mmCIF file of C-alpha atoms in Angstrom:
data_model
loop_
_atom_site.group_PDB
_atom_site.id
_atom_site.type_symbol
_atom_site.label_atom_id
_atom_site.label_comp_id
_atom_site.label_asym_id
_atom_site.label_seq_id
_atom_site.Cartn_x
_atom_site.Cartn_y
_atom_site.Cartn_z
ATOM 1 C CA MET A 1 29.745 -0.294 1.969
ATOM 2 C CA LYS A 2 31.492 -3.314 1.474
ATOM 3 C CA ILE A 3 29.329 -6.283 -0.194
ATOM 4 C CA GLU A 4 30.922 -9.689 0.215
ATOM 5 C CA LEU A 5 29.375 -11.582 -3.192
ATOM 6 C CA PHE A 6 28.497 -15.167 -3.098
ATOM 7 C CA VAL A 7 28.535 -16.751 -6.107
ATOM 8 C CA PRO A 8 26.648 -19.898 -6.121
ATOM 9 C CA CYS A 9 28.158 -23.036 -7.981
ATOM 10 C CA PHE A 10 25.096 -23.665 -10.251
ATOM 11 C CA VAL A 11 25.837 -19.512 -11.140
ATOM 12 C CA ASP A 12 29.537 -19.740 -11.479
ATOM 13 C CA GLN A 13 29.594 -23.207 -13.579
ATOM 14 C CA LEU A 14 26.774 -22.255 -15.881
ATOM 15 C CA TYR A 15 25.791 -18.740 -15.807
ATOM 16 C CA PRO A 16 28.715 -16.564 -14.799
ATOM 17 C CA GLU A 17 27.678 -13.458 -16.714
ATOM 18 C CA THR A 18 24.869 -13.048 -13.957
ATOM 19 C CA ALA A 19 27.180 -13.152 -11.959
ATOM 20 C CA PHE A 20 29.282 -9.990 -13.348
ATOM 21 C CA ASN A 21 25.691 -8.121 -13.623
ATOM 22 C CA THR A 22 25.538 -8.708 -10.245
ATOM 23 C CA ILE A 23 28.739 -6.858 -9.592
ATOM 24 C CA LYS A 24 27.652 -4.129 -12.062
ATOM 25 C CA LEU A 25 24.284 -3.651 -10.458
ATOM 26 C CA LEU A 26 25.980 -3.488 -6.781
ATOM 27 C CA GLU A 27 28.579 -1.081 -8.125
ATOM 28 C CA LYS A 28 26.385 1.388 -9.587
ATOM 29 C CA ALA A 29 24.588 1.390 -6.066
ATOM 30 C CA GLY A 30 28.078 2.887 -4.549
ATOM 31 C CA CYS A 31 28.894 -0.864 -3.134
ATOM 32 C CA GLU A 32 32.627 -2.307 -3.187
ATOM 33 C CA VAL A 33 32.591 -5.640 -3.814
ATOM 34 C CA PHE A 34 34.721 -8.446 -2.735
ATOM 35 C CA TYR A 35 34.921 -11.984 -4.085
ATOM 36 C CA ASN A 36 36.681 -14.849 -2.379
ATOM 37 C CA SER A 37 37.668 -16.818 -4.981
ATOM 38 C CA ALA A 38 37.981 -19.843 -2.569
ATOM 39 C CA GLN A 39 34.345 -20.529 -2.120
ATOM 40 C CA THR A 40 32.678 -23.340 -3.442
ATOM 41 C CA CYS A 41 28.896 -24.702 -2.628
ATOM 42 C CA CYS A 42 26.519 -23.297 0.731
ATOM 43 C CA GLY A 43 25.595 -27.505 0.840
ATOM 44 C CA GLN A 44 22.132 -27.548 -0.518
ATOM 45 C CA PRO A 45 22.421 -30.663 -2.955
ATOM 46 C CA ALA A 46 23.520 -33.042 0.029
ATOM 47 C CA TYR A 47 21.086 -31.457 1.915
ATOM 48 C CA ASN A 48 17.731 -31.503 -0.130
ATOM 49 C CA ALA A 49 19.479 -35.162 -0.376
ATOM 50 C CA GLY A 50 19.046 -36.202 3.050
ATOM 51 C CA TYR A 51 23.181 -36.206 3.265
ATOM 52 C CA TRP A 52 23.540 -33.603 6.179
ATOM 53 C CA GLU A 53 26.557 -34.898 7.497
ATOM 54 C CA GLN A 54 28.429 -33.927 4.043
ATOM 55 C CA ALA A 55 26.393 -30.375 3.656
ATOM 56 C CA LYS A 56 27.643 -29.973 7.264
ATOM 57 C CA GLU A 57 31.166 -30.079 5.906
ATOM 58 C CA THR A 58 30.450 -27.818 3.000
ATOM 59 C CA GLY A 59 28.535 -25.558 5.106
ATOM 60 C CA THR A 60 31.152 -25.452 7.387
ATOM 61 C CA LYS A 61 33.736 -24.364 4.678
ATOM 62 C CA PHE A 62 31.063 -21.695 3.712
ATOM 63 C CA LEU A 63 31.292 -20.047 7.124
ATOM 64 C CA SER A 64 35.145 -19.754 7.037
ATOM 65 C CA ASP A 65 34.992 -18.184 3.463
ATOM 66 C CA PHE A 66 32.644 -15.147 4.677
ATOM 67 C CA SER A 67 32.723 -12.879 7.143
ATOM 68 C CA GLU A 68 30.419 -12.039 10.139
ATOM 69 C CA THR A 69 30.418 -8.360 10.037
ATOM 70 C CA ASP A 70 29.996 -7.446 6.047
ATOM 71 C CA TYR A 71 26.664 -8.109 4.366
ATOM 72 C CA ILE A 72 26.658 -10.991 1.684
ATOM 73 C CA VAL A 73 24.835 -10.701 -1.607
ATOM 74 C CA ALA A 74 24.179 -13.741 -3.887
ATOM 75 C CA PRO A 75 21.711 -13.614 -7.188
ATOM 76 C CA SER A 76 20.074 -16.851 -5.526
ATOM 77 C CA ALA A 77 17.358 -17.154 -3.627
ATOM 78 C CA SER A 78 17.757 -20.596 -3.322
ATOM 79 C CA CYS A 79 21.254 -20.471 -2.230
ATOM 80 C CA VAL A 80 20.429 -17.663 -0.094
ATOM 81 C CA GLY A 81 16.920 -19.492 1.635
ATOM 82 C CA MET A 82 19.654 -22.508 2.098
ATOM 83 C CA VAL A 83 22.327 -20.547 4.340
ATOM 84 C CA LYS A 84 18.660 -18.833 5.742
ATOM 85 C CA ASN A 85 17.104 -21.940 7.202
ATOM 86 C CA GLY A 86 19.044 -24.925 6.354
ATOM 87 C CA PHE A 87 22.214 -24.285 8.534
ATOM 88 C CA SER A 88 19.908 -24.051 11.265
ATOM 89 C CA ASP A 89 19.672 -27.218 11.024
ATOM 90 C CA LEU A 90 23.282 -27.880 10.791
ATOM 91 C CA PHE A 91 24.907 -25.535 13.123
ATOM 92 C CA THR A 92 22.638 -24.912 15.990
ATOM 93 C CA ASN A 93 24.431 -25.598 18.884
ATOM 94 C CA THR A 94 27.917 -26.501 17.528
ATOM 95 C CA ILE A 95 30.999 -24.636 17.796
ATOM 96 C CA VAL A 96 30.190 -22.103 14.753
ATOM 97 C CA HIS A 97 26.945 -21.471 16.565
ATOM 98 C CA ASN A 98 27.435 -18.214 17.013
ATOM 99 C CA LYS A 99 29.028 -16.983 13.740
ATOM 100 C CA CYS A 100 26.065 -19.452 11.472
ATOM 101 C CA ARG A 101 23.634 -16.522 13.499
ATOM 102 C CA ASN A 102 25.488 -13.954 12.277
ATOM 103 C CA ILE A 103 26.145 -14.569 8.685
ATOM 104 C CA GLN A 104 22.526 -15.412 8.382
ATOM 105 C CA SER A 105 21.604 -11.961 9.531
ATOM 106 C CA ASN A 106 23.843 -10.409 7.171
ATOM 107 C CA ILE A 107 23.152 -12.685 3.880
ATOM 108 C CA PHE A 108 20.655 -10.960 1.391
ATOM 109 C CA GLU A 109 19.164 -11.985 -2.562
ATOM 110 C CA LEU A 110 19.889 -9.564 -4.358
ATOM 111 C CA SER A 111 16.417 -7.931 -5.029
ATOM 112 C CA ASP A 112 16.015 -8.007 -1.652
ATOM 113 C CA PHE A 113 19.227 -6.340 -0.887
ATOM 114 C CA LEU A 114 18.846 -3.458 -3.456
ATOM 115 C CA VAL A 115 15.367 -2.490 -2.113
ATOM 116 C CA ASN A 116 15.170 -3.138 1.507
ATOM 117 C CA VAL A 117 19.139 -2.534 2.205
ATOM 118 C CA LEU A 118 20.436 0.177 -0.097
ATOM 119 C CA LYS A 119 16.401 0.975 -0.801
ATOM 120 C CA ARG A 120 17.343 1.505 -4.570
ATOM 121 C CA ASP A 121 14.968 0.343 -6.895
ATOM 122 C CA TYR A 122 15.887 2.054 -10.285
ATOM 123 C CA PHE A 123 19.285 1.310 -12.511
ATOM 124 C CA GLY A 124 18.654 2.582 -15.849
ATOM 125 C CA ALA A 125 17.960 -0.667 -17.300
ATOM 126 C CA GLU A 126 16.112 -1.113 -20.971
ATOM 127 C CA LEU A 127 14.662 -4.357 -22.135
ATOM 128 C CA ASP A 128 11.221 -4.329 -24.708
ATOM 129 C CA GLY A 129 8.755 -6.741 -24.282
ATOM 130 C CA LYS A 130 6.065 -8.120 -22.063
ATOM 131 C CA ALA A 131 6.976 -10.502 -19.236
ATOM 132 C CA VAL A 132 5.873 -12.359 -16.723
ATOM 133 C CA TYR A 133 7.653 -12.671 -13.136
ATOM 134 C CA HIS A 134 8.015 -16.377 -11.725
ATOM 135 C CA ASP A 135 7.790 -16.434 -8.020
ATOM 136 C CA SER A 136 10.859 -19.008 -7.095
ATOM 137 C CA CYS A 137 9.610 -21.368 -4.400
ATOM 138 C CA SER A 138 12.446 -20.212 -2.115
ATOM 139 C CA GLY A 139 12.268 -16.814 -3.001
ATOM 140 C CA LEU A 140 8.613 -16.471 -1.801
ATOM 141 C CA ARG A 141 8.369 -18.864 1.024
ATOM 142 C CA GLU A 142 12.305 -18.911 2.533
ATOM 143 C CA CYS A 143 13.444 -15.551 1.512
ATOM 144 C CA LYS A 144 9.876 -13.957 1.881
ATOM 145 C CA ILE A 145 10.666 -12.031 -1.494
ATOM 146 C CA LYS A 146 7.624 -10.838 -3.638
ATOM 147 C CA GLU A 147 7.466 -7.241 -3.807
ATOM 148 C CA GLU A 148 11.178 -6.299 -4.673
ATOM 149 C CA PRO A 149 11.524 -7.994 -7.921
ATOM 150 C CA ARG A 150 8.640 -6.528 -8.879
ATOM 151 C CA LEU A 151 9.396 -3.277 -7.928
ATOM 152 C CA LEU A 152 12.555 -3.177 -9.497
ATOM 153 C CA LEU A 153 11.168 -4.489 -13.066
ATOM 154 C CA SER A 154 8.742 -1.934 -12.636
ATOM 155 C CA LYS A 155 11.356 0.619 -13.461
ATOM 156 C CA VAL A 156 12.757 -0.895 -16.236
ATOM 157 C CA HIS A 157 12.294 1.382 -19.768
ATOM 158 C CA GLY A 158 10.326 -0.375 -22.459
ATOM 159 C CA LEU A 159 9.311 -3.704 -20.357
ATOM 160 C CA GLU A 160 5.309 -4.434 -19.366
ATOM 161 C CA MET A 161 4.912 -6.404 -16.492
ATOM 162 C CA VAL A 162 1.805 -9.146 -16.198
ATOM 163 C CA GLU A 163 0.999 -10.970 -13.769
ATOM 164 C CA MET A 164 0.704 -15.208 -14.871
ATOM 165 C CA LYS A 165 -1.819 -17.522 -13.183
ATOM 166 C CA ASP A 166 -0.494 -19.434 -10.663
ATOM 167 C CA THR A 167 2.969 -17.415 -10.309
ATOM 168 C CA ASP A 168 3.710 -18.838 -6.962
ATOM 169 C CA MET A 169 3.351 -22.451 -8.064
ATOM 170 C CA CYS A 170 6.509 -24.125 -8.326
ATOM 171 C CA CYS A 171 7.976 -24.729 -11.792
ATOM 172 C CA GLY A 172 9.035 -28.339 -11.009
ATOM 173 C CA PHE A 173 12.893 -28.181 -10.826
ATOM 174 C CA GLY A 174 13.463 -28.895 -7.242
ATOM 175 C CA GLY A 175 16.902 -29.655 -7.494
ATOM 176 C CA THR A 176 17.166 -33.846 -7.911
ATOM 177 C CA PHE A 177 13.520 -34.084 -8.038
ATOM 178 C CA SER A 178 13.184 -33.138 -11.683
ATOM 179 C CA VAL A 179 15.438 -36.154 -12.329
ATOM 180 C CA LYS A 180 13.321 -38.736 -10.061
ATOM 181 C CA PHE A 181 10.187 -37.655 -11.074
ATOM 182 C CA ASP A 182 10.736 -36.665 -14.994
ATOM 183 C CA ALA A 183 7.177 -36.757 -15.907
ATOM 184 C CA ILE A 184 5.680 -34.589 -13.321
ATOM 185 C CA SER A 185 8.420 -32.177 -13.390
ATOM 186 C CA SER A 186 7.846 -31.708 -17.295
ATOM 187 C CA ALA A 187 4.090 -31.625 -16.856
ATOM 188 C CA MET A 188 4.636 -28.549 -13.981
ATOM 189 C CA ALA A 189 7.263 -26.720 -16.269
ATOM 190 C CA GLU A 190 4.326 -27.000 -19.282
ATOM 191 C CA GLN A 191 1.982 -25.513 -17.113
ATOM 192 C CA LYS A 192 4.156 -22.425 -16.054
ATOM 193 C CA VAL A 193 5.189 -21.995 -19.750
ATOM 194 C CA ASN A 194 1.278 -22.038 -20.681
ATOM 195 C CA ASN A 195 0.523 -19.529 -18.282
ATOM 196 C CA ALA A 196 3.279 -17.072 -19.272
ATOM 197 C CA LEU A 197 2.108 -17.810 -23.051
ATOM 198 C CA GLU A 198 -1.532 -16.973 -22.177
ATOM 199 C CA GLN A 199 -0.207 -13.665 -20.825
ATOM 200 C CA GLY A 200 1.419 -12.898 -24.245
ATOM 201 C CA ALA A 201 4.509 -12.818 -22.370
ATOM 202 C CA GLU A 202 8.087 -12.984 -24.352
ATOM 203 C CA TYR A 203 9.758 -13.223 -21.441
ATOM 204 C CA VAL A 204 9.963 -15.113 -18.018
ATOM 205 C CA ILE A 205 12.106 -13.212 -15.148
ATOM 206 C CA SER A 206 13.045 -14.682 -11.771
ATOM 207 C CA THR A 207 15.302 -14.522 -9.214
ATOM 208 C CA ASP A 208 16.923 -18.211 -9.249
ATOM 209 C CA LEU A 209 18.491 -19.540 -12.627
ATOM 210 C CA SER A 210 17.714 -23.480 -11.719
ATOM 211 C CA CYS A 211 14.095 -22.704 -12.184
ATOM 212 C CA LEU A 212 15.163 -20.518 -15.334
ATOM 213 C CA MET A 213 17.055 -23.348 -16.374
ATOM 214 C CA HIS A 214 14.520 -26.047 -16.475
ATOM 215 C CA LEU A 215 11.742 -23.890 -18.036
ATOM 216 C CA GLN A 216 14.381 -22.845 -21.118
ATOM 217 C CA GLY A 217 14.792 -26.539 -21.696
ATOM 218 C CA TYR A 218 11.358 -27.083 -22.017
ATOM 219 C CA ILE A 219 10.996 -23.984 -24.104
ATOM 220 C CA ASP A 220 13.850 -25.097 -26.625
ATOM 221 C CA LYS A 221 12.866 -28.457 -26.388
ATOM 222 C CA ASN A 222 9.385 -27.789 -27.563
ATOM 223 C CA ASN A 223 10.630 -24.778 -29.788
ATOM 224 C CA ILE A 224 8.193 -22.095 -27.832
ATOM 225 C CA PRO A 225 8.829 -18.042 -28.813
ATOM 226 C CA LEU A 226 9.940 -17.353 -25.068
ATOM 227 C CA LYS A 227 13.138 -16.582 -23.255
ATOM 228 C CA THR A 228 13.835 -16.808 -19.640
ATOM 229 C CA MET A 229 15.908 -14.183 -17.992
ATOM 230 C CA HIS A 230 17.529 -13.267 -14.775
ATOM 231 C CA LEU A 231 16.875 -10.317 -12.551
ATOM 232 C CA ALA A 232 20.453 -9.405 -12.699
ATOM 233 C CA ASP A 233 20.690 -9.729 -16.104
ATOM 234 C CA VAL A 234 17.238 -7.291 -17.086
ATOM 235 C CA LEU A 235 18.112 -4.674 -14.739
ATOM 236 C CA ALA A 236 21.804 -4.528 -16.268
ATOM 237 C CA ASN A 237 20.265 -4.630 -19.832
ATOM 238 C CA GLY A 238 20.606 -1.545 -21.609
ATOM 239 C CA TRP A 239 23.115 0.443 -20.493
ATOM 240 C CA LEU A 240 24.852 3.047 -22.339
ATOM 241 C CA GLU A 241 28.017 2.650 -20.895
ATOM 242 C CA TYR A 242 29.325 0.984 -17.306
#
């Protein structure tokens, strides 16, 4: 099965190892992974800020960088959610309407693709410790992902998963929200981190690195013994060989 890999700009610039681990997981599952190095952003920052014309320009390039026929997989529920939902606002009844709909049908967040398309939930990963899973707003509400990452994490050797209070509440990042409303954003991160600590967690795991960056910033600033990890990095951890 051929897979087109979508690496969001956030992952590309700040967390490239997560992109490489995504490739490792897909290849271990038997996929042939293709990466178009000309790809850039999906247009979400401009879209969320209300600059829809600029978002449409970026989104048009996205549609030209990916095919209509292959599966497209990304380690980011946020960006997948933008394509699946935001693109409908930008491209309905336009010249690329049909291509947009086909791509929307074929793009998947990583855990969704592994569990629901490939029917794979075990990768031989190992990670010792106790962890909580953070449901990102985009993963839960836009991509409808909840059980998929939990199923994958339940198969990681040595990892004890526990549920924290208000796991489905926002972490406070929200893109430019964290800049415009710094005090509120920090308070939301504090609440999320405290909920994880109440469960004795050593790790906070999620499908979205934007959430994890925000939480890790609060954790580091306050010297809290807690670490954030992306789902792909957990699933690729502890392999004896690749």
